[in-house]
Amino acid sequence: MAGLTDPNLLFAAEGRPLALARDLYTGVKDLPIVSPHGHTDPRWYALNEPFPDPAHLLVVPDHYIFRMLFSQGVRLEELGVPTLDGGSVETDGRAIWRRFAEHYFLFRGTPTRLWLDHVFAHLFGIDEPLSAGTADRYYDTIAALLQRDDYRPRALFERFNIEVIATTEGALDDLKWHRMIRDSGWQGRVVTAYRPDAVVDPDFEGFSANLDRLGEITGCDTGTWVGYLDAHRQRRAYFKEFGATSSDHGHPTAETANLSDAAAAELFDRIRRGSDDERERKLFRAQMLTEMAKMSRDDGLVQQIHPGSWRNHSPGIFQKFGRDKGFDIPARTDYAAALKPLLDWVGLERDLTVILFTLDETSYARELAPLAGVYPALKLGPAWWFNDSPEGMRRFREMTTETAGFYNTVGFNDDTRAFPSIPARHDVARRVDCAFLARLVAEHRLREDEAHELARELAYTLAKKAYRL
Amino acid sequence: MAGLTDPNLLFAAEGRPLALARDLYTGVKDLPIVSPHGHTDPRWYALNEPFPDPAHLLVVPDHYIFRMLFSQGVRLEELGVPTLDGGSVETDGRAIWRRFAEHYFLFRGTPTRLWLDHVFAHLFGIDEPLSAGTADRYYDTIAALLQRDDYRPRALFERFNIEVIATTEGALDDLKWHRMIRDSGWQGRVVTAYRPDAVVDPDFEGFSANLDRLGEITGCDTGTWVGYLDAHRQRRAYFKEFGATSSDHGHPTAETANLSDAAAAELFDRIRRGSDDERERKLFRAQMLTEMAKMSRDDGLVQQIHPGSWRNHSPGIFQKFGRDKGFDIPARTDYAAALKPLLDWVGLERDLTVILFTLDETSYARELAPLAGVYPALKLGPAWWFNDSPEGMRRFREMTTETAGFYNTVGFNDDTRAFPSIPARHDVARRVDCAFLARLVAEHRLREDEAHELARELAYTLAKKAYRL
Amino acid sequence: MAGLTDPNLLFAAEGRPLALARDLYTGVKDLPIVSPHGHTDPRWYALNEPFPDPAHLLVVPDHYIFRMLFSQGVRLEELGVPTLDGGSVETDGRAIWRRFAEHYFLFRGTPTRLWLDHVFAHLFGIDEPLSAGTADRYYDTIAALLQRDDYRPRALFERFNIEVIATTEGALDDLKWHRMIRDSGWQGRVVTAYRPDAVVDPDFEGFSANLDRLGEITGCDTGTWVGYLDAHRQRRAYFKEFGATSSDHGHPTAETANLSDAAAAELFDRIRRGSDDERERKLFRAQMLTEMAKMSRDDGLVQQIHPGSWRNHSPGIFQKFGRDKGFDIPARTDYAAALKPLLDWVGLERDLTVILFTLDETSYARELAPLAGVYPALKLGPAWWFNDSPEGMRRFREMTTETAGFYNTVGFNDDTRAFPSIPARHDVARRVDCAFLARLVAEHRLREDEAHELARELAYTLAKKAYRL
């Protein structure tokens, strides 16, 4: 390993599997990036301002990083993570960076390490390992580069060779940054995605007020089931104007329901009045996944279902720091029973696409691959979150391919808010897929010409096609 | 890879692990096929008529194939799958074959692809890949060969070097094809297996009429618990006359029960009168697994338990096309608690063999290997259905061997109705096992002489012994 | 493979991954053994008497061995396992040994085989495989060596280069052997660990009498909640006098509770009066895990939680032979929900260490790594019991490292009562870890200098640090 990254990263150590992987990778490494699902901030592309200092760009907002340091005794305040009550936290970027650098060894064996070393090497041109001893040199180098025009968001977007990127906005968002991007004349393709959790999940903070606001925005009567559904249809259409080709749904489980219109309307009335019956609130979420699938059948938005994360597991952290502070713990997740109501309704549709994700790898071979391998409406999203890692992606291919094939999967998405790491993440995914294909060829399970075709599909084509981009 | 199949298929890419695997495989590749569990049609061996055209032999009846094409938008009617109402479907074998060939790329990375290429190469002598461009040449070649006498069922049986094959018949079957085979003087050994689901599962279509019929056939009073059990004993004895050495049980779960005689008799009465209590029907199925185990202890039939498949998941497909159309989705399956009533009764018996299968790989290391590694009555069946694949079989060995050893497993069975693919399936299994053994030797966990002995056990001896064939 | 063990055991077959693994292993193979969790008998070190004959040392007490032979039809009586009623069993060591030797082939592919061959080769200097033909030669060789002074417990302790070993004693134990060791002046470091299951689990045999006894020993009023907790505190302090740095908890599940003081006191009263409400007994166990964590926060004992084993699965064996006869079957185990009450209370503490174990590998990537990767109080114990095996340890690293990193794990512990096998077990663990690290280096995911550092941490430092030894 010369410098921070090796050209043969993640390939077999030697021999024909290495040669094959390298060869496959050569054919795809420079393909444009299609990023159909992620969480970068459209404001960046709209305003095109310089990014902040290294720590506030790379450390403070990255829950992969601060959760690991926290697990080893570093306090979140010391890493600059803001508290809800505005209590004092570290604000000095350099101090935060040094703390991070001292603990960088903790990431050995993790994907965070691979992504960061890739960013350090390829984006910032650094070739010595990060440690306490090199922390300042790192900080100065990166800070200086971030001031340059060619390190502003749009320049990086172009340098990264991003063909299209999707952000995610809530149903109540006015999409003003997207409008600004569109009006700016800049050619970068940034699209939104419809994320209605705040107006679909009765447990969401401010749910009732959110529905009021949804009514105001759309002019629909969100006091009734019919008006509420119409409001969704309007918002979906509005999001489509800003390039949306998909909706995204982050539910605690994959449960769906298929109530009659009358029963659904009655349920909505109870929910709208603030039902405190946990089963009703659960049933409402379940019903809404099916309703969204039906709307997708009608308006063509691809439906993404991201279930199974227990958010904000620690009340202590939640109360002090708020949502999404690394305390999201995967839960065992069912699909075969949970999705049946939705599938009974629209699963055989050939023009609908529902993309399933999981944090529970036990479902890959047992449920997800068998479901996606037969229902025309279903496709499998890539290895997600904690599983978006070399071992995780390898297991995904090993456990889904034999039953669902490659063509019921949808390529890679980076799912990140860490803009600078996007090329690194796609690079890791491409490498892992090429290594997997190389193994199939080396074991004579696939011809070499097929592997080349598949490498391109997995790196580029499938995502474009599945997400209709 | 020259032609469609490579001599080193599924072995390590190179070096000592390759050499070892090849060497082990050389010692077992020509061993006779013992096929102790499958679903070929005894009619074939009885009448020995030519097989139909290529599509109706290889595509139309194979749910692995049509489910994959269906998942990608091909309609079942276009593949010739008959509808229940006799509505029009494609009947032209060549048209079906072309559709299949166009979509053959979908099977990249699947076991279906390995089996089919093996059949194309070794049975039909073809050496170019199947695609739209070669579809007709394939069709003509195969169709012509299927007309030849040496491609009739008995000739293939002999060519395949099948020492013994088991079919599966329902409890009400008169076994006339088996009688015809026996009376024909042909030397091929075809045995039946006792599959009583239709008279054991209250949810089975026509359950009540099935029990009436069971009474007629046996002269037992299937209106009473005692008479009903006697009827089973009679049918089991009848099946044994036609070579049966095993029974087979396809239950939704592995649940067993151990009611007192009085309680069981009472439950039977309620079930016989058509109980609509789901718990009672479930309990009856559970009780019957234990009853069957007790009969096995007495009459020596090996009991196979195949739990955990959610059959006919899509009501739309079930209503239009009927059972077994690729919509069988594995379910999470418990064993440690579910089997306890049965094991408490007969688990310590040393002359009883109960073979457990699973579609839920999470149970391999957690429950199945620990159970089979201590209860004398238990053995582990091979990787089943979706898991009957290179990765699936490899995971089976990796997750069961360290706790259960090799000798609490029962070798391979093909579980197929696709007669031409039987050699291919055994070949894949032998290769995967040899590759696994080669790895153990290469890592110095096993001596080479032991690996040779084990290769033979896994390919041939264990199945004969476990199934008492 | 020359002789019984090869220097390259468990490494990659060849090339750079082999060279790297061997190199890493060279750096750690001679490190002292830190054995922070195990079940050897302190009496051995106290009295330093010769071990018994080979069969009674290596076969009769080892449930890994007799469960495998039992599963293949050998009766426990034939292996010398004593019955509760004192019924006749084989007592002739040589006869037992021969029976074992005849069946030694059953262990092919198991860790028991690796451990035993290591013991035979390295401790007893034997270099031909064990079989019926060599049984007597083995027996004579081993029996003769066991008579020598340099094969007595303390001599072996020193020869094994054990820096410190922990035994496990029940809360009511007087620790007299530990006292005798301490008073003897011998320098070997043997510490105890606090295992209170018998006074914490209302289902434990003699629970009520155990609590009475706990009161007598401590002078606390174990008729009240406050007195009962005080008794625990006293015993913990007493155990600390004999070197204890940890407590150990073998619960059926990982469930914890966090009742108010009043509710806990009330629950204790009902339990103390012999509640027959299963939910109450379960809740009490759950509450006690949290109480023990709180005491750990105060007195610094590391808390080990070993959940998920269904003990004594077969009532037939339990009634005849008693506890722990190989019929312990892992159960599906939850952590994210089960541990929440405990974590809500003390999970963010930076000075508390709670080490989690599992027999349910599905929890590694889904729950355990995400939990340990964020909660400061949590660490992951190594692959346990059936998973303490090459494939099991490899899966542990593959499924936990990417999310929890290496530094939220605690190195290896042998968890054994089989004293002679301790070096073998640590050797296997060191080899597997070195092979895993070698793969990361060969795939350029880790630098070589980091791997050397990590190899040492995994083999030695992490265990010392985590267990505060």
PDB file of N, CA and C in Angstrom, chain A residues 15-17 332 334 336-337 340 344 350 362 365-366 370 372-376 398-399 401-408 439 442-445 447 450 453, chain B residues 1 6 8-11 13-14 67 70-73 75 105 108 110-111 113 129 310 313-315 327 330 332 360 362 386 389-392 394-395:
ATOM      1  N   GLY A  15      -3.230 -13.296  -8.259  1.00  0.00           N
ATOM      2  CA  GLY A  15      -3.638 -14.290  -9.236  1.00  0.00           C
ATOM      3  C   GLY A  15      -4.790 -13.838 -10.122  1.00  0.00           C
ATOM      4  N   ARG A  16      -5.485 -14.829 -10.670  1.00  0.00           N
ATOM      5  CA  ARG A  16      -6.527 -14.546 -11.634  1.00  0.00           C
ATOM      6  C   ARG A  16      -7.696 -13.749 -11.044  1.00  0.00           C
ATOM      7  N   PRO A  17      -8.143 -14.028  -9.822  1.00  0.00           N
ATOM      8  CA  PRO A  17      -9.232 -13.205  -9.271  1.00  0.00           C
ATOM      9  C   PRO A  17      -8.848 -11.724  -9.169  1.00  0.00           C
ATOM     10  N   ARG A 332     -34.982  -6.329  14.086  1.00  0.00           N
ATOM     11  CA  ARG A 332     -35.429  -7.463  13.288  1.00  0.00           C
ATOM     12  C   ARG A 332     -36.646  -7.027  12.455  1.00  0.00           C
ATOM     13  N   ASP A 334     -39.585  -8.037   9.459  1.00  0.00           N
ATOM     14  CA  ASP A 334     -40.314  -8.977   8.609  1.00  0.00           C
ATOM     15  C   ASP A 334     -40.735  -8.341   7.302  1.00  0.00           C
ATOM     16  N   ALA A 336     -42.225 -10.818   4.486  1.00  0.00           N
ATOM     17  CA  ALA A 336     -43.175 -11.697   3.799  1.00  0.00           C
ATOM     18  C   ALA A 336     -44.609 -11.450   4.267  1.00  0.00           C
ATOM     19  N   ALA A 337     -44.796 -11.309   5.562  1.00  0.00           N
ATOM     20  CA  ALA A 337     -46.144 -11.033   6.069  1.00  0.00           C
ATOM     21  C   ALA A 337     -46.445  -9.538   6.003  1.00  0.00           C
ATOM     22  N   LYS A 340     -47.523  -8.150   2.589  1.00  0.00           N
ATOM     23  CA  LYS A 340     -48.548  -8.862   1.838  1.00  0.00           C
ATOM     24  C   LYS A 340     -49.750  -7.979   1.454  1.00  0.00           C
ATOM     25  N   ASP A 344     -50.678  -7.753  -2.308  1.00  0.00           N
ATOM     26  CA  ASP A 344     -51.955  -8.262  -2.800  1.00  0.00           C
ATOM     27  C   ASP A 344     -52.623  -7.223  -3.705  1.00  0.00           C
ATOM     28  N   ARG A 350     -46.749  -4.369 -13.418  1.00  0.00           N
ATOM     29  CA  ARG A 350     -45.452  -4.380 -14.082  1.00  0.00           C
ATOM     30  C   ARG A 350     -44.887  -2.986 -14.309  1.00  0.00           C
ATOM     31  N   THR A 362     -30.748 -10.995   7.844  1.00  0.00           N
ATOM     32  CA  THR A 362     -31.355 -12.326   7.820  1.00  0.00           C
ATOM     33  C   THR A 362     -32.492 -12.387   6.810  1.00  0.00           C
ATOM     34  N   ALA A 365     -31.742 -13.532   2.140  1.00  0.00           N
ATOM     35  CA  ALA A 365     -31.936 -14.807   1.440  1.00  0.00           C
ATOM     36  C   ALA A 365     -33.289 -15.408   1.766  1.00  0.00           C
ATOM     37  N   ARG A 366     -33.765 -15.153   2.990  1.00  0.00           N
ATOM     38  CA  ARG A 366     -34.999 -15.808   3.411  1.00  0.00           C
ATOM     39  C   ARG A 366     -36.230 -15.165   2.817  1.00  0.00           C
ATOM     40  N   PRO A 370     -36.405 -13.986  -2.379  1.00  0.00           N
ATOM     41  CA  PRO A 370     -37.562 -14.708  -2.905  1.00  0.00           C
ATOM     42  C   PRO A 370     -38.720 -13.791  -3.318  1.00  0.00           C
ATOM     43  N   ALA A 372     -38.491 -10.449  -4.268  1.00  0.00           N
ATOM     44  CA  ALA A 372     -38.107  -9.667  -5.445  1.00  0.00           C
ATOM     45  C   ALA A 372     -37.912 -10.561  -6.662  1.00  0.00           C
ATOM     46  N   GLY A 373     -37.628 -11.828  -6.414  1.00  0.00           N
ATOM     47  CA  GLY A 373     -37.429 -12.772  -7.511  1.00  0.00           C
ATOM     48  C   GLY A 373     -38.719 -13.272  -8.118  1.00  0.00           C
ATOM     49  N   VAL A 374     -39.860 -12.765  -7.670  1.00  0.00           N
ATOM     50  CA  VAL A 374     -41.117 -13.197  -8.293  1.00  0.00           C
ATOM     51  C   VAL A 374     -42.115 -12.059  -8.509  1.00  0.00           C
ATOM     52  N   TYR A 375     -42.178 -11.093  -7.601  1.00  0.00           N
ATOM     53  CA  TYR A 375     -43.144 -10.000  -7.772  1.00  0.00           C
ATOM     54  C   TYR A 375     -42.597  -8.956  -8.749  1.00  0.00           C
ATOM     55  N   PRO A 376     -43.300  -8.682  -9.820  1.00  0.00           N
ATOM     56  CA  PRO A 376     -42.794  -7.707 -10.803  1.00  0.00           C
ATOM     57  C   PRO A 376     -42.596  -6.312 -10.222  1.00  0.00           C
ATOM     58  N   GLU A 398     -23.916 -12.213  -2.079  1.00  0.00           N
ATOM     59  CA  GLU A 398     -23.891 -13.659  -1.856  1.00  0.00           C
ATOM     60  C   GLU A 398     -25.265 -14.191  -1.465  1.00  0.00           C
ATOM     61  N   MET A 399     -26.038 -13.371  -0.762  1.00  0.00           N
ATOM     62  CA  MET A 399     -27.301 -13.874  -0.237  1.00  0.00           C
ATOM     63  C   MET A 399     -28.514 -13.523  -1.091  1.00  0.00           C
ATOM     64  N   THR A 401     -28.200 -12.881  -4.867  1.00  0.00           N
ATOM     65  CA  THR A 401     -28.053 -13.104  -6.298  1.00  0.00           C
ATOM     66  C   THR A 401     -28.628 -14.432  -6.759  1.00  0.00           C
ATOM     67  N   GLU A 402     -28.414 -15.479  -5.983  1.00  0.00           N
ATOM     68  CA  GLU A 402     -28.817 -16.799  -6.466  1.00  0.00           C
ATOM     69  C   GLU A 402     -30.330 -16.936  -6.600  1.00  0.00           C
ATOM     70  N   THR A 403     -31.082 -16.167  -5.847  1.00  0.00           N
ATOM     71  CA  THR A 403     -32.538 -16.262  -5.931  1.00  0.00           C
ATOM     72  C   THR A 403     -33.164 -15.110  -6.716  1.00  0.00           C
ATOM     73  N   ALA A 404     -32.655 -13.906  -6.533  1.00  0.00           N
ATOM     74  CA  ALA A 404     -33.253 -12.757  -7.213  1.00  0.00           C
ATOM     75  C   ALA A 404     -32.510 -12.381  -8.483  1.00  0.00           C
ATOM     76  N   GLY A 405     -31.321 -12.935  -8.691  1.00  0.00           N
ATOM     77  CA  GLY A 405     -30.496 -12.500  -9.810  1.00  0.00           C
ATOM     78  C   GLY A 405     -29.968 -11.090  -9.576  1.00  0.00           C
ATOM     79  N   PHE A 406     -29.189 -10.600 -10.568  1.00  0.00           N
ATOM     80  CA  PHE A 406     -28.692  -9.227 -10.470  1.00  0.00           C
ATOM     81  C   PHE A 406     -29.747  -8.217 -10.909  1.00  0.00           C
ATOM     82  N   TYR A 407     -30.639  -8.641 -11.785  1.00  0.00           N
ATOM     83  CA  TYR A 407     -31.515  -7.680 -12.453  1.00  0.00           C
ATOM     84  C   TYR A 407     -32.732  -7.298 -11.622  1.00  0.00           C
ATOM     85  N   ASN A 408     -32.930  -7.934 -10.488  1.00  0.00           N
ATOM     86  CA  ASN A 408     -33.942  -7.453  -9.547  1.00  0.00           C
ATOM     87  C   ASN A 408     -33.317  -6.606  -8.440  1.00  0.00           C
ATOM     88  N   ARG A 439     -14.923 -13.211  -8.793  1.00  0.00           N
ATOM     89  CA  ARG A 439     -14.969 -14.536  -8.162  1.00  0.00           C
ATOM     90  C   ARG A 439     -15.873 -15.476  -8.962  1.00  0.00           C
ATOM     91  N   ALA A 442     -13.909 -16.477 -11.959  1.00  0.00           N
ATOM     92  CA  ALA A 442     -12.791 -17.355 -11.606  1.00  0.00           C
ATOM     93  C   ALA A 442     -13.283 -18.758 -11.242  1.00  0.00           C
ATOM     94  N   GLU A 443     -14.499 -18.834 -10.736  1.00  0.00           N
ATOM     95  CA  GLU A 443     -15.087 -20.141 -10.420  1.00  0.00           C
ATOM     96  C   GLU A 443     -15.915 -20.679 -11.584  1.00  0.00           C
ATOM     97  N   HIS A 444     -15.836 -20.016 -12.718  1.00  0.00           N
ATOM     98  CA  HIS A 444     -16.482 -20.499 -13.941  1.00  0.00           C
ATOM     99  C   HIS A 444     -17.999 -20.527 -13.840  1.00  0.00           C
ATOM    100  N   ARG A 445     -18.524 -19.619 -13.051  1.00  0.00           N
ATOM    101  CA  ARG A 445     -19.975 -19.525 -12.925  1.00  0.00           C
ATOM    102  C   ARG A 445     -20.544 -18.467 -13.857  1.00  0.00           C
ATOM    103  N   ARG A 447     -19.364 -16.048 -17.588  1.00  0.00           N
ATOM    104  CA  ARG A 447     -18.346 -15.787 -18.600  1.00  0.00           C
ATOM    105  C   ARG A 447     -17.800 -14.373 -18.407  1.00  0.00           C
ATOM    106  N   GLU A 450     -19.919 -11.570 -19.880  1.00  0.00           N
ATOM    107  CA  GLU A 450     -21.088 -11.276 -19.053  1.00  0.00           C
ATOM    108  C   GLU A 450     -20.720 -10.416 -17.857  1.00  0.00           C
ATOM    109  N   GLU A 453     -20.407  -6.839 -18.773  1.00  0.00           N
ATOM    110  CA  GLU A 453     -21.728  -6.237 -18.960  1.00  0.00           C
ATOM    111  C   GLU A 453     -22.366  -5.949 -17.601  1.00  0.00           C
TER     112      GLU A 453
ATOM    113  N   MET B   1     -13.037 -20.610 -19.588  1.00  0.00           N
ATOM    114  CA  MET B   1     -14.250 -21.413 -19.745  1.00  0.00           C
ATOM    115  C   MET B   1     -14.440 -21.731 -21.221  1.00  0.00           C
ATOM    116  N   ASP B   6     -17.006 -25.633 -17.429  1.00  0.00           N
ATOM    117  CA  ASP B   6     -15.572 -25.776 -17.244  1.00  0.00           C
ATOM    118  C   ASP B   6     -15.308 -26.928 -16.281  1.00  0.00           C
ATOM    119  N   ASN B   8     -13.305 -27.076 -14.020  1.00  0.00           N
ATOM    120  CA  ASN B   8     -13.005 -26.581 -12.670  1.00  0.00           C
ATOM    121  C   ASN B   8     -14.147 -25.771 -12.062  1.00  0.00           C
ATOM    122  N   LEU B   9     -15.306 -25.899 -12.649  1.00  0.00           N
ATOM    123  CA  LEU B   9     -16.478 -25.184 -12.143  1.00  0.00           C
ATOM    124  C   LEU B   9     -16.587 -25.279 -10.623  1.00  0.00           C
ATOM    125  N   LEU B  10     -16.710 -24.139  -9.972  1.00  0.00           N
ATOM    126  CA  LEU B  10     -16.993 -24.025  -8.537  1.00  0.00           C
ATOM    127  C   LEU B  10     -15.821 -24.336  -7.615  1.00  0.00           C
ATOM    128  N   PHE B  11     -14.661 -24.610  -8.217  1.00  0.00           N
ATOM    129  CA  PHE B  11     -13.482 -24.816  -7.371  1.00  0.00           C
ATOM    130  C   PHE B  11     -12.777 -23.475  -7.168  1.00  0.00           C
ATOM    131  N   ALA B  13      -9.953 -20.665  -7.518  1.00  0.00           N
ATOM    132  CA  ALA B  13      -9.430 -20.222  -8.801  1.00  0.00           C
ATOM    133  C   ALA B  13      -8.104 -20.871  -9.170  1.00  0.00           C
ATOM    134  N   GLU B  14      -7.273 -21.149  -8.179  1.00  0.00           N
ATOM    135  CA  GLU B  14      -5.952 -21.644  -8.539  1.00  0.00           C
ATOM    136  C   GLU B  14      -5.223 -22.238  -7.332  1.00  0.00           C
ATOM    137  N   ARG B  67     -40.710 -18.032 -12.504  1.00  0.00           N
ATOM    138  CA  ARG B  67     -40.804 -16.965 -11.501  1.00  0.00           C
ATOM    139  C   ARG B  67     -39.841 -15.823 -11.815  1.00  0.00           C
ATOM    140  N   PHE B  70     -41.199 -13.902 -14.768  1.00  0.00           N
ATOM    141  CA  PHE B  70     -42.364 -13.148 -14.314  1.00  0.00           C
ATOM    142  C   PHE B  70     -41.937 -11.911 -13.523  1.00  0.00           C
ATOM    143  N   SER B  71     -40.915 -12.052 -12.691  1.00  0.00           N
ATOM    144  CA  SER B  71     -40.452 -10.925 -11.878  1.00  0.00           C
ATOM    145  C   SER B  71     -39.959  -9.778 -12.748  1.00  0.00           C
ATOM    146  N   GLN B  72     -39.595 -10.106 -13.987  1.00  0.00           N
ATOM    147  CA  GLN B  72     -39.081  -9.076 -14.894  1.00  0.00           C
ATOM    148  C   GLN B  72     -40.100  -8.711 -15.968  1.00  0.00           C
ATOM    149  N   GLY B  73     -41.358  -9.043 -15.711  1.00  0.00           N
ATOM    150  CA  GLY B  73     -42.410  -8.502 -16.568  1.00  0.00           C
ATOM    151  C   GLY B  73     -42.986  -9.441 -17.614  1.00  0.00           C
ATOM    152  N   ARG B  75     -45.378 -12.335 -18.768  1.00  0.00           N
ATOM    153  CA  ARG B  75     -46.598 -12.893 -18.178  1.00  0.00           C
ATOM    154  C   ARG B  75     -46.551 -14.418 -18.216  1.00  0.00           C
ATOM    155  N   PHE B 105     -30.308 -14.257 -19.879  1.00  0.00           N
ATOM    156  CA  PHE B 105     -29.299 -13.480 -19.139  1.00  0.00           C
ATOM    157  C   PHE B 105     -29.741 -13.184 -17.701  1.00  0.00           C
ATOM    158  N   ARG B 108     -28.023 -15.106 -14.782  1.00  0.00           N
ATOM    159  CA  ARG B 108     -26.613 -14.954 -14.404  1.00  0.00           C
ATOM    160  C   ARG B 108     -26.456 -14.952 -12.887  1.00  0.00           C
ATOM    161  N   THR B 110     -27.153 -17.421 -10.908  1.00  0.00           N
ATOM    162  CA  THR B 110     -28.115 -18.289 -10.212  1.00  0.00           C
ATOM    163  C   THR B 110     -27.768 -19.764 -10.437  1.00  0.00           C
ATOM    164  N   PRO B 111     -28.252 -20.634  -9.562  1.00  0.00           N
ATOM    165  CA  PRO B 111     -28.016 -22.066  -9.781  1.00  0.00           C
ATOM    166  C   PRO B 111     -28.748 -22.594 -11.011  1.00  0.00           C
ATOM    167  N   ARG B 113     -28.967 -21.306 -13.838  1.00  0.00           N
ATOM    168  CA  ARG B 113     -28.033 -21.152 -14.943  1.00  0.00           C
ATOM    169  C   ARG B 113     -27.004 -22.284 -14.964  1.00  0.00           C
ATOM    170  N   PRO B 129     -23.459 -20.333 -25.911  1.00  0.00           N
ATOM    171  CA  PRO B 129     -24.430 -19.833 -24.930  1.00  0.00           C
ATOM    172  C   PRO B 129     -25.831 -19.664 -25.500  1.00  0.00           C
ATOM    173  N   TRP B 310     -44.135 -20.416   3.023  1.00  0.00           N
ATOM    174  CA  TRP B 310     -45.452 -19.787   2.910  1.00  0.00           C
ATOM    175  C   TRP B 310     -45.901 -19.987   1.464  1.00  0.00           C
ATOM    176  N   HIS B 313     -48.216 -17.305  -1.945  1.00  0.00           N
ATOM    177  CA  HIS B 313     -48.236 -16.000  -1.266  1.00  0.00           C
ATOM    178  C   HIS B 313     -49.152 -15.003  -1.973  1.00  0.00           C
ATOM    179  N   SER B 314     -49.250 -15.085  -3.281  1.00  0.00           N
ATOM    180  CA  SER B 314     -50.098 -14.142  -4.021  1.00  0.00           C
ATOM    181  C   SER B 314     -51.464 -14.747  -4.315  1.00  0.00           C
ATOM    182  N   PRO B 315     -52.527 -14.192  -3.741  1.00  0.00           N
ATOM    183  CA  PRO B 315     -53.863 -14.737  -4.030  1.00  0.00           C
ATOM    184  C   PRO B 315     -54.242 -14.537  -5.502  1.00  0.00           C
ATOM    185  N   PHE B 327     -44.662 -18.728  -6.137  1.00  0.00           N
ATOM    186  CA  PHE B 327     -44.960 -17.764  -5.073  1.00  0.00           C
ATOM    187  C   PHE B 327     -44.881 -18.413  -3.692  1.00  0.00           C
ATOM    188  N   PRO B 330     -40.161 -18.202   1.846  1.00  0.00           N
ATOM    189  CA  PRO B 330     -39.709 -18.763   3.124  1.00  0.00           C
ATOM    190  C   PRO B 330     -40.126 -17.883   4.303  1.00  0.00           C
ATOM    191  N   ARG B 332     -39.547 -17.194   8.601  1.00  0.00           N
ATOM    192  CA  ARG B 332     -38.720 -17.442   9.778  1.00  0.00           C
ATOM    193  C   ARG B 332     -39.239 -18.701  10.480  1.00  0.00           C
ATOM    194  N   ASP B 360     -34.770 -21.264   6.438  1.00  0.00           N
ATOM    195  CA  ASP B 360     -34.338 -20.143   7.262  1.00  0.00           C
ATOM    196  C   ASP B 360     -32.925 -20.423   7.751  1.00  0.00           C
ATOM    197  N   THR B 362     -30.848 -18.818   9.309  1.00  0.00           N
ATOM    198  CA  THR B 362     -30.446 -18.379  10.644  1.00  0.00           C
ATOM    199  C   THR B 362     -30.538 -19.525  11.651  1.00  0.00           C
ATOM    200  N   PHE B 386     -34.404 -22.684  -2.270  1.00  0.00           N
ATOM    201  CA  PHE B 386     -33.612 -21.516  -2.654  1.00  0.00           C
ATOM    202  C   PHE B 386     -32.161 -21.648  -2.196  1.00  0.00           C
ATOM    203  N   SER B 389     -27.922 -24.215  -3.802  1.00  0.00           N
ATOM    204  CA  SER B 389     -27.178 -23.327  -4.689  1.00  0.00           C
ATOM    205  C   SER B 389     -25.753 -23.292  -4.174  1.00  0.00           C
ATOM    206  N   PRO B 390     -24.794 -22.900  -4.999  1.00  0.00           N
ATOM    207  CA  PRO B 390     -23.410 -22.922  -4.509  1.00  0.00           C
ATOM    208  C   PRO B 390     -23.190 -22.131  -3.219  1.00  0.00           C
ATOM    209  N   GLU B 391     -23.655 -20.893  -3.182  1.00  0.00           N
ATOM    210  CA  GLU B 391     -23.451 -20.110  -1.951  1.00  0.00           C
ATOM    211  C   GLU B 391     -24.258 -20.708  -0.806  1.00  0.00           C
ATOM    212  N   GLY B 392     -25.467 -21.153  -1.108  1.00  0.00           N
ATOM    213  CA  GLY B 392     -26.327 -21.727  -0.074  1.00  0.00           C
ATOM    214  C   GLY B 392     -25.744 -23.002   0.518  1.00  0.00           C
ATOM    215  N   ARG B 394     -22.561 -23.849   0.464  1.00  0.00           N
ATOM    216  CA  ARG B 394     -21.335 -23.482   1.179  1.00  0.00           C
ATOM    217  C   ARG B 394     -21.683 -22.960   2.583  1.00  0.00           C
ATOM    218  N   ARG B 395     -22.683 -22.075   2.648  1.00  0.00           N
ATOM    219  CA  ARG B 395     -23.078 -21.578   3.968  1.00  0.00           C
ATOM    220  C   ARG B 395     -23.569 -22.711   4.863  1.00  0.00           C
TER     221      ARG B 395
END
